[in-house]
């Protein structure tokens, strides 16, 4: 154990994450290229590394003085989509080759990912009770996958069962494919995923686990005095940086205490423009019928020939996003509650089938969509326990032996998400935080007036048809 602690101390280097300045996030380590590495560089005396904005920083608190880096993830290479005003065929070929490589990752996606989405959507969105709700199933999936890597025994087995895999080896292949297949920053689409692990500097850890998290999940590992201002501020800044400042209010409340053994966080920041933007001049002020009364808000309008999808209890349209996937807008029939759609297998079947859906028909669709800004904070514990993940929350049987020999129990399981939609496109972000404390049919076109003037469901997909975000709009403006 002394050798292990000595090794950890030798690997440590000091860093501070700069306070969030807003704007779009960048790679957490500011670098490109695959793989991972353990950091062992020092500058003599007080150590420092560059944060994501390229500034040199040092950190100190009133006791330990440092936050250190034990394992550093190297993020994948990105290639910008060429500027259409100065077109370059070579640049386009490089962009297209990388995009095809990313799309090919879908071949290794989890076969049961939509089952996970279905189970978690029903668990975490049905409790809206007239309020807005939003979450990122991809973000939670990757956080649970990382949690599985830190656990052992039945604690791990329960997580693997929920994720639909039978071994860590299978999970690593599938989670890594999901990660790489949905990571993009090409100047037109921003879909940035990030992961981190935060460890107490007073306890020993398994270096192999830290390396696996860096290589498979692109997770950098940080090390410091739990409960200190330095660690809490660094963690909050990291969350803000990786979510583009969209969740600043939620991140400001994230703190660890002196008994925390470890915390892990996953984030996603997504921004894409409509393939066919809404014209602001068409906007109108109209009524949205919330569960608690009528509300006046801004509606965007667009008419075109596009596919209209019918289910037994709903209608749906799909609006594509530039060089990305798109957004499904799913409206329950009159008299049908949105909550009914969350447990209706037809919704996910339709999303998966796309234009192959039996109820898909080319129509002239007059879309009226309210601009909306939906955010939500979730405590995941009750939902995860209902889905079979119980041991990690039980101090008597929780098993974190893959990470540390110290007895620990999961004390925090939270998720925050925000999705905004306007004339230009979609911007969304989410983070998941776990912390463990010690103890088409041919023929005449029908005309469809698709007016989203009552509670509706939405889902945002990537260009590999992965559901990135899903939610319920009960009140477009809060």
Coordinates of C-alpha atoms in Angstrom, one line a residue:
X1 CA 0.0 0.0 0.0
X2 CA 2.9 2.4 0.8
X3 CA 4.3 1.7 -2.6
X4 CA 1.0 2.5 -4.2
X5 CA 0.6 5.8 -2.3
X6 CA 4.2 6.7 -3.3
X7 CA 3.4 6.0 -7.0
X8 CA 0.3 8.1 -6.8
X9 CA 2.3 11.0 -5.2
X10 CA 4.9 10.7 -7.9
X11 CA 2.3 10.9 -10.6
X12 CA 0.6 13.9 -9.2
X13 CA 0.8 17.3 -10.7
X14 CA -1.0 20.4 -9.7
X15 CA -3.8 22.1 -11.6
X16 CA -6.6 24.4 -11.2
X17 CA -9.5 24.7 -13.5
X18 CA -10.2 28.4 -14.3
X19 CA -13.6 29.8 -13.3
X20 CA -16.1 29.4 -16.1
X21 CA -16.2 32.3 -18.5
X22 CA -19.2 31.1 -20.5
X23 CA -19.3 30.3 -24.2
X24 CA -18.7 26.9 -25.8
X25 CA -16.6 24.3 -24.0
X26 CA -13.4 22.9 -25.3
X27 CA -11.5 19.6 -24.8
X28 CA -10.9 19.3 -21.1
X29 CA -7.1 18.8 -21.7
X30 CA -7.0 21.2 -24.6
X31 CA -5.4 18.5 -26.8
X32 CA -6.3 16.2 -29.6
X33 CA -5.5 12.6 -30.5
X34 CA -6.5 9.3 -28.9
X35 CA -5.2 7.4 -25.9
X36 CA -4.4 8.4 -22.4
X37 CA -1.4 9.2 -20.3
X38 CA -0.5 9.6 -16.6
X39 CA 0.9 12.9 -15.8
X40 CA 4.3 13.1 -14.0
X41 CA 5.6 16.5 -15.0
X42 CA 6.5 19.2 -12.5
X43 CA 7.9 22.6 -12.8
X44 CA 9.7 22.7 -9.6
X45 CA 8.2 24.2 -6.4
X46 CA 4.5 25.0 -7.2
X47 CA 3.3 22.9 -10.2
X48 CA 0.8 24.1 -12.8
X49 CA -0.9 23.0 -16.0
X50 CA -2.9 24.7 -18.7
X51 CA -6.7 24.7 -18.3
X52 CA -9.1 24.4 -21.2
X53 CA -8.6 28.1 -22.1
X54 CA -4.9 27.7 -22.3
X55 CA -4.1 29.9 -19.3
X56 CA -1.5 28.8 -16.7
X57 CA -3.0 28.4 -13.2
X58 CA -2.1 27.2 -9.8
X59 CA -4.5 26.3 -6.9
X60 CA -4.3 26.3 -3.2
X61 CA -6.7 25.9 -0.3
X62 CA -6.2 26.7 3.3
X63 CA -4.9 23.3 4.1
X64 CA -3.7 21.0 1.3
X65 CA -2.9 23.7 -1.2
X66 CA -3.3 21.7 -4.4
X67 CA -5.6 19.8 -6.7
X68 CA -3.6 17.3 -8.7
X69 CA -3.9 15.3 -11.9
X70 CA -3.4 11.5 -11.7
X71 CA -4.4 10.4 -15.2
X72 CA -5.1 12.6 -18.2
X73 CA -7.3 11.7 -21.1
X74 CA -6.3 12.6 -24.7
X75 CA -9.4 13.6 -26.6
X76 CA -10.2 12.5 -30.2
X77 CA -9.0 14.5 -33.2
X78 CA -11.6 16.8 -34.8
X79 CA -11.6 18.3 -38.3
X80 CA -13.6 21.5 -39.2
X81 CA -16.2 21.4 -41.9
X82 CA -14.7 23.7 -44.7
X83 CA -15.8 27.2 -45.0
X84 CA -18.3 27.3 -47.8
X85 CA -17.1 30.8 -48.9
X86 CA -13.6 29.4 -49.4
X87 CA -14.2 25.8 -50.3
X88 CA -11.4 23.3 -50.1
X89 CA -11.9 19.8 -51.5
X90 CA -9.0 18.3 -49.5
X91 CA -10.4 19.8 -46.3
X92 CA -13.9 18.4 -47.1
X93 CA -12.4 14.9 -47.8
X94 CA -10.6 15.0 -44.5
X95 CA -13.8 16.1 -42.7
X96 CA -15.9 13.4 -44.5
X97 CA -13.4 10.6 -43.7
X98 CA -13.4 11.5 -40.0
X99 CA -17.2 11.7 -40.0
X100 CA -17.5 8.3 -41.7
X101 CA -15.2 6.9 -39.1
X102 CA -17.3 8.3 -36.4
X103 CA -20.6 7.0 -37.9
X104 CA -19.0 3.5 -38.2
X105 CA -18.8 3.4 -34.4
X106 CA -22.6 2.7 -34.5
X107 CA -21.7 -0.9 -35.4
X108 CA -20.5 -1.4 -31.8
X109 CA -23.3 0.4 -30.1
X110 CA -25.1 -1.4 -27.3
X111 CA -28.0 -3.5 -28.8
X112 CA -30.0 -2.7 -25.7
X113 CA -29.4 1.1 -25.6
X114 CA -33.0 1.9 -26.6
X115 CA -34.2 -0.5 -23.8
X116 CA -32.1 1.6 -21.4
X117 CA -33.6 4.8 -22.8
X118 CA -37.1 3.3 -22.5
X119 CA -36.6 2.3 -18.9
X120 CA -35.0 5.5 -17.8
X121 CA -37.4 7.7 -19.7
X122 CA -40.3 6.1 -18.0
X123 CA -38.5 6.4 -14.6
X124 CA -37.2 9.9 -14.8
X125 CA -39.7 11.9 -16.9
X126 CA -43.0 10.6 -15.7
X127 CA -42.5 12.4 -12.4
X128 CA -42.8 15.9 -14.1
X129 CA -46.3 16.5 -12.5
X130 CA -47.1 19.4 -14.7
X131 CA -43.5 20.8 -14.7
X132 CA -40.9 20.7 -17.4
X133 CA -38.6 17.7 -17.5
X134 CA -35.4 16.9 -19.4
X135 CA -32.5 14.5 -19.2
X136 CA -29.8 12.9 -21.3
X137 CA -29.9 9.1 -21.4
X138 CA -26.5 9.0 -23.1
X139 CA -24.9 11.1 -20.3
X140 CA -26.4 8.9 -17.6
X141 CA -25.5 5.7 -19.5
X142 CA -21.8 6.7 -19.6
X143 CA -21.8 7.8 -16.0
X144 CA -23.2 4.4 -15.0
X145 CA -20.6 2.7 -17.1
X146 CA -17.9 4.5 -15.3
X147 CA -19.5 3.7 -12.0
X148 CA -19.4 0.0 -13.0
X149 CA -15.7 0.3 -13.5
X150 CA -15.2 1.4 -9.9
X151 CA -17.4 -1.3 -8.3
X152 CA -17.2 -5.0 -7.8
X153 CA -19.3 -8.0 -6.9
X154 CA -23.1 -7.6 -6.9
X155 CA -22.8 -3.8 -6.9
X156 CA -21.2 -4.1 -10.3
X157 CA -23.5 -6.8 -11.5
X158 CA -26.6 -4.7 -10.9
X159 CA -25.2 -1.9 -13.0
X160 CA -24.2 -4.2 -15.8
X161 CA -27.7 -5.7 -15.8
X162 CA -29.3 -2.2 -16.1
X163 CA -26.9 -1.4 -19.0
X164 CA -27.8 -4.6 -20.7
X165 CA -24.3 -6.2 -20.8
X166 CA -22.8 -9.3 -19.3
X167 CA -19.2 -8.2 -18.7
X168 CA -16.9 -5.2 -18.3
X169 CA -15.2 -6.1 -21.6
X170 CA -18.4 -5.8 -23.5
X171 CA -19.3 -2.6 -21.7
X172 CA -15.9 -1.1 -22.5
X173 CA -16.3 -1.8 -26.2
X174 CA -19.9 -0.5 -26.4
X175 CA -19.4 2.5 -24.2
X176 CA -16.3 3.6 -26.0
X177 CA -18.2 3.3 -29.3
X178 CA -21.0 5.4 -28.0
X179 CA -18.5 8.0 -26.7
X180 CA -16.6 8.3 -30.0
X181 CA -19.6 8.0 -32.2
X182 CA -21.2 11.1 -30.5
X183 CA -18.2 13.3 -30.0
X184 CA -18.0 16.0 -32.7
X185 CA -16.7 19.5 -32.9
X186 CA -16.5 20.4 -36.6
X187 CA -17.5 24.0 -36.6
X188 CA -21.1 23.2 -37.6
X189 CA -22.0 20.7 -34.9
X190 CA -20.8 20.8 -31.3
X191 CA -21.3 17.6 -29.4
X192 CA -18.7 17.5 -26.7
X193 CA -18.6 14.7 -24.2
X194 CA -16.3 14.8 -21.1
X195 CA -15.7 12.7 -18.0
X196 CA -13.7 13.2 -14.8
X197 CA -13.0 11.3 -11.6
X198 CA -12.3 13.2 -8.3
X199 CA -10.4 11.3 -5.5
X200 CA -9.5 12.0 -1.9
X201 CA -5.8 12.6 -1.4
X202 CA -5.8 10.6 1.9
X203 CA -6.7 7.2 0.4
X204 CA -5.1 4.7 -1.9
X205 CA -6.6 3.8 -5.3
X206 CA -6.2 1.2 -8.0
X207 CA -4.1 2.8 -10.8
X208 CA -5.3 0.3 -13.4
X209 CA -8.8 1.5 -12.9
X210 CA -7.8 5.1 -13.4
X211 CA -6.0 4.2 -16.6
X212 CA -9.0 2.3 -17.9
X213 CA -11.3 5.3 -17.2
X214 CA -8.9 7.5 -19.1
X215 CA -8.5 5.2 -22.1
X216 CA -12.1 4.0 -22.5
X217 CA -14.2 6.9 -21.2
X218 CA -11.7 9.8 -21.7
X219 CA -11.9 10.5 -18.0
X220 CA -9.2 12.6 -16.4
X221 CA -8.6 11.9 -12.7
X222 CA -8.1 14.7 -10.1
X223 CA -6.9 14.3 -6.6
X224 CA -7.1 16.7 -3.6
X225 CA -8.4 17.3 -0.1
X226 CA -12.2 16.5 -0.2
X227 CA -14.4 19.2 1.2
X228 CA -11.8 21.9 0.5
X229 CA -12.6 25.0 -1.4
X230 CA -10.0 24.1 -4.0
X231 CA -11.6 20.8 -4.9
X232 CA -15.2 22.2 -4.9
X233 CA -14.3 25.2 -7.0
X234 CA -12.3 23.1 -9.4
X235 CA -15.1 20.7 -9.8
X236 CA -17.7 23.4 -10.3
X237 CA -15.5 25.1 -12.8
X238 CA -14.9 21.9 -14.7
X239 CA -18.7 21.3 -14.9
X240 CA -19.3 24.8 -16.1
X241 CA -16.5 24.6 -18.7
X242 CA -17.8 21.4 -20.2
X243 CA -21.4 22.4 -20.3
X244 CA -20.9 25.8 -21.9
X245 CA -22.2 27.7 -18.9
X246 CA -25.7 26.5 -19.5
X247 CA -25.9 24.8 -16.1
X248 CA -24.0 27.3 -14.1
X249 CA -26.7 27.6 -11.4
X250 CA -26.9 23.9 -10.9
X251 CA -23.1 23.4 -10.9
X252 CA -22.7 26.1 -8.3
X253 CA -24.4 23.9 -5.8
X254 CA -22.2 20.9 -6.4
X255 CA -19.9 20.3 -3.4
X256 CA -18.1 17.4 -1.9
X257 CA -17.5 16.8 1.8
X258 CA -14.6 15.7 3.9
X259 CA -15.9 12.1 3.9
X260 CA -16.1 11.8 0.1
X261 CA -13.9 8.9 -1.2
X262 CA -14.5 9.6 -4.8
X263 CA -16.8 11.5 -7.2
X264 CA -17.3 11.0 -10.9
X265 CA -18.9 13.3 -13.5
X266 CA -19.9 13.0 -17.1
X267 CA -21.0 15.9 -19.3
X268 CA -22.4 16.6 -22.7
X269 CA -22.7 19.9 -24.5
X270 CA -24.6 20.0 -27.8
X271 CA -25.3 22.7 -30.2
X272 CA -26.5 22.5 -33.8
X273 CA -28.4 24.7 -36.3
X274 CA -31.5 23.7 -38.1
X275 CA -31.0 22.5 -41.6
X276 CA -33.8 24.9 -42.5
X277 CA -33.9 27.8 -40.0
X278 CA -37.1 29.4 -38.9
X279 CA -37.7 32.9 -40.0
X280 CA -38.1 35.2 -37.1
X281 CA -40.5 37.4 -39.2
X282 CA -43.0 34.5 -39.1
X283 CA -43.1 34.4 -35.3
X284 CA -46.4 35.1 -33.6
X285 CA -47.5 35.4 -30.0
X286 CA -50.0 32.7 -29.3
X287 CA -51.5 30.6 -26.4
X288 CA -49.9 27.4 -25.0
X289 CA -52.3 25.4 -22.9
X290 CA -50.3 24.3 -19.8
X291 CA -51.6 21.8 -17.2
X292 CA -52.0 24.8 -14.9
X293 CA -53.7 27.3 -17.3
X294 CA -53.1 29.1 -20.5
X295 CA -49.7 30.9 -21.2
X296 CA -48.9 33.3 -24.0
X297 CA -45.5 32.6 -25.6
X298 CA -43.7 33.0 -28.9
X299 CA -44.4 30.5 -31.6
X300 CA -42.2 29.8 -34.6
X301 CA -43.9 28.8 -37.9
X302 CA -42.7 26.8 -40.9
X303 CA -44.5 25.1 -43.7
X304 CA -43.0 22.5 -46.1
X305 CA -43.5 19.0 -47.5
X306 CA -42.1 16.6 -44.9
X307 CA -42.9 13.3 -43.3
X308 CA -45.7 13.1 -40.8
X309 CA -45.7 10.2 -38.4
X310 CA -48.7 8.6 -36.8
X311 CA -48.8 6.4 -33.7
X312 CA -51.8 4.9 -31.9
X313 CA -51.8 7.8 -29.4
X314 CA -49.7 10.5 -31.0
X315 CA -48.5 12.4 -34.1
X316 CA -44.9 13.4 -34.8
X317 CA -42.7 15.4 -37.1
X318 CA -38.9 15.4 -37.4
X319 CA -36.7 18.5 -38.1
X320 CA -33.2 17.8 -39.2
X321 CA -30.1 19.6 -37.8
X322 CA -27.2 20.7 -40.0
X323 CA -24.6 17.9 -40.4
X324 CA -26.1 16.1 -37.4
X325 CA -29.2 14.2 -36.5
X326 CA -32.4 16.1 -35.7
X327 CA -35.2 16.8 -33.3
X328 CA -38.4 14.7 -33.0
X329 CA -41.5 16.7 -31.9
X330 CA -44.1 14.3 -30.5
X331 CA -47.6 15.5 -29.8
X332 CA -50.1 13.3 -27.8
X333 CA -53.6 13.1 -29.2
X334 CA -56.3 15.2 -27.6
X335 CA -57.2 13.7 -24.2
X336 CA -53.9 11.7 -24.0
X337 CA -51.4 12.6 -21.3
X338 CA -47.7 13.1 -22.2
X339 CA -46.9 10.6 -19.4
X340 CA -48.7 7.9 -21.4
X341 CA -46.2 8.3 -24.2
X342 CA -43.3 7.8 -21.9
X343 CA -44.3 4.2 -21.4
X344 CA -45.5 3.7 -24.9
X345 CA -43.0 1.5 -26.8
X346 CA -44.3 2.9 -30.1
X347 CA -42.5 6.2 -29.5
X348 CA -39.0 4.7 -29.4
X349 CA -39.9 2.2 -32.1
X350 CA -40.8 5.1 -34.4
X351 CA -37.6 7.0 -33.5
X352 CA -35.6 3.8 -34.4
X353 CA -37.5 3.1 -37.6
X354 CA -37.4 6.6 -38.9
X355 CA -38.9 6.8 -42.4
X356 CA -39.4 3.0 -42.4
X357 CA -42.2 3.6 -39.8
X358 CA -45.4 2.2 -41.1
X359 CA -47.3 5.3 -40.1
X360 CA -45.0 7.6 -42.0
X361 CA -46.6 9.7 -44.7
X362 CA -45.3 12.6 -46.8
X363 CA -47.6 15.6 -46.2
X364 CA -47.6 19.4 -46.3
X365 CA -46.8 20.1 -42.7
X366 CA -47.6 23.5 -41.2
X367 CA -45.5 23.4 -38.0
X368 CA -46.0 25.8 -35.1
X369 CA -43.4 25.3 -32.5
X370 CA -43.0 27.4 -29.3
X371 CA -39.5 28.6 -28.5
X372 CA -38.6 26.9 -25.3
X373 CA -36.0 26.7 -22.6
X374 CA -36.4 23.6 -20.5
X375 CA -34.2 22.7 -17.5
X376 CA -34.4 20.0 -14.9
X377 CA -32.6 18.7 -11.9
X378 CA -33.0 15.0 -11.0
X379 CA -32.0 13.0 -7.9
X380 CA -31.3 9.6 -9.5
X381 CA -31.3 7.5 -6.4
X382 CA -34.9 6.4 -6.3
X383 CA -35.1 5.8 -10.0
X384 CA -31.9 3.8 -10.1
X385 CA -33.1 1.7 -7.1
X386 CA -36.4 1.1 -8.9
X387 CA -34.3 -0.1 -11.9
X388 CA -32.4 -2.6 -9.8
X389 CA -29.3 -0.7 -8.9
X390 CA -29.5 -0.8 -5.1
X391 CA -26.3 -2.2 -3.5
X392 CA -24.1 0.9 -4.2
X393 CA -26.6 2.9 -2.0
X394 CA -26.4 0.4 0.9
X395 CA -23.4 1.0 3.2
X396 CA -23.5 -2.6 4.4
X397 CA -23.0 -4.2 1.0
X398 CA -21.7 -1.5 -1.4
X399 CA -18.6 -2.7 -3.2
X400 CA -16.1 -0.2 -4.6
X401 CA -13.2 -2.6 -4.6
X402 CA -12.3 -2.0 -8.2
X403 CA -11.2 1.5 -7.2
X404 CA -10.2 1.3 -3.6
X405 CA -10.1 -1.0 -0.6
X406 CA -11.8 1.7 1.6
X407 CA -15.4 0.9 2.4
X408 CA -17.6 3.4 0.6
X409 CA -21.3 4.0 -0.3
X410 CA -22.9 6.1 -3.0
X411 CA -24.2 9.3 -1.3
X412 CA -24.9 11.4 -4.3
X413 CA -26.6 10.6 -7.6
X414 CA -27.7 13.7 -9.4
X415 CA -28.4 14.8 -13.0
X416 CA -29.0 18.2 -14.5
X417 CA -30.1 19.0 -18.0
X418 CA -31.1 22.0 -20.1
X419 CA -32.4 22.3 -23.6
X420 CA -33.1 25.5 -25.5
X421 CA -34.8 25.8 -28.9
X422 CA -35.0 29.0 -31.0
X423 CA -35.1 30.1 -34.6
X424 CA -31.5 29.1 -35.2
X425 CA -31.4 25.7 -33.7
X426 CA -30.8 23.7 -30.5
X427 CA -28.4 24.1 -27.6
X428 CA -28.4 21.6 -24.8
X429 CA -26.2 20.4 -21.9
X430 CA -26.3 17.8 -19.2
X431 CA -24.1 16.4 -16.4
X432 CA -24.4 13.4 -14.2
X433 CA -22.7 13.3 -10.8
X434 CA -22.0 10.3 -8.6
X435 CA -20.2 10.7 -5.3
X436 CA -19.3 8.0 -2.8
X437 CA -18.6 8.7 0.8
X438 CA -16.5 6.6 3.1
X439 CA -18.8 4.3 5.1
X440 CA -44.0 7.0 -46.4
X441 CA -47.1 6.3 -48.5
X442 CA -47.7 7.5 -52.1
X443 CA -50.8 9.4 -53.2
X444 CA -52.4 12.8 -52.6
X445 CA -50.8 14.8 -49.8
X446 CA -52.8 15.4 -46.7
X447 CA -52.4 18.7 -45.0
X448 CA -51.5 18.5 -41.3
X449 CA -51.7 21.5 -39.0
X450 CA -49.2 20.4 -36.3
X451 CA -49.7 22.9 -33.6
X452 CA -47.7 22.2 -30.4
X453 CA -50.0 24.3 -28.2
X454 CA -50.2 21.8 -25.3
X455 CA -47.7 19.6 -23.4
X456 CA -45.5 17.6 -25.8
X457 CA -42.6 15.3 -25.8
X458 CA -39.3 15.8 -27.6
X459 CA -36.1 13.8 -28.4
X460 CA -32.8 15.0 -29.9
X461 CA -30.9 12.4 -31.9
X462 CA -27.4 12.4 -33.3
X463 CA -26.4 11.5 -36.8
X464 CA -26.0 7.9 -35.6
X465 CA -29.6 8.0 -34.4
X466 CA -28.5 8.0 -30.7
X467 CA -31.0 9.7 -28.5
X468 CA -29.0 12.4 -26.8
X469 CA -31.7 14.3 -25.0
X470 CA -35.4 13.7 -24.3
X471 CA -37.9 15.7 -22.4
X472 CA -41.4 17.0 -21.8
X473 CA -42.5 20.6 -22.4
X474 CA -45.4 21.5 -20.1
X475 CA -44.5 25.2 -20.0
X476 CA -42.3 26.6 -22.8
X477 CA -41.5 29.7 -20.7
X478 CA -41.0 29.5 -17.0

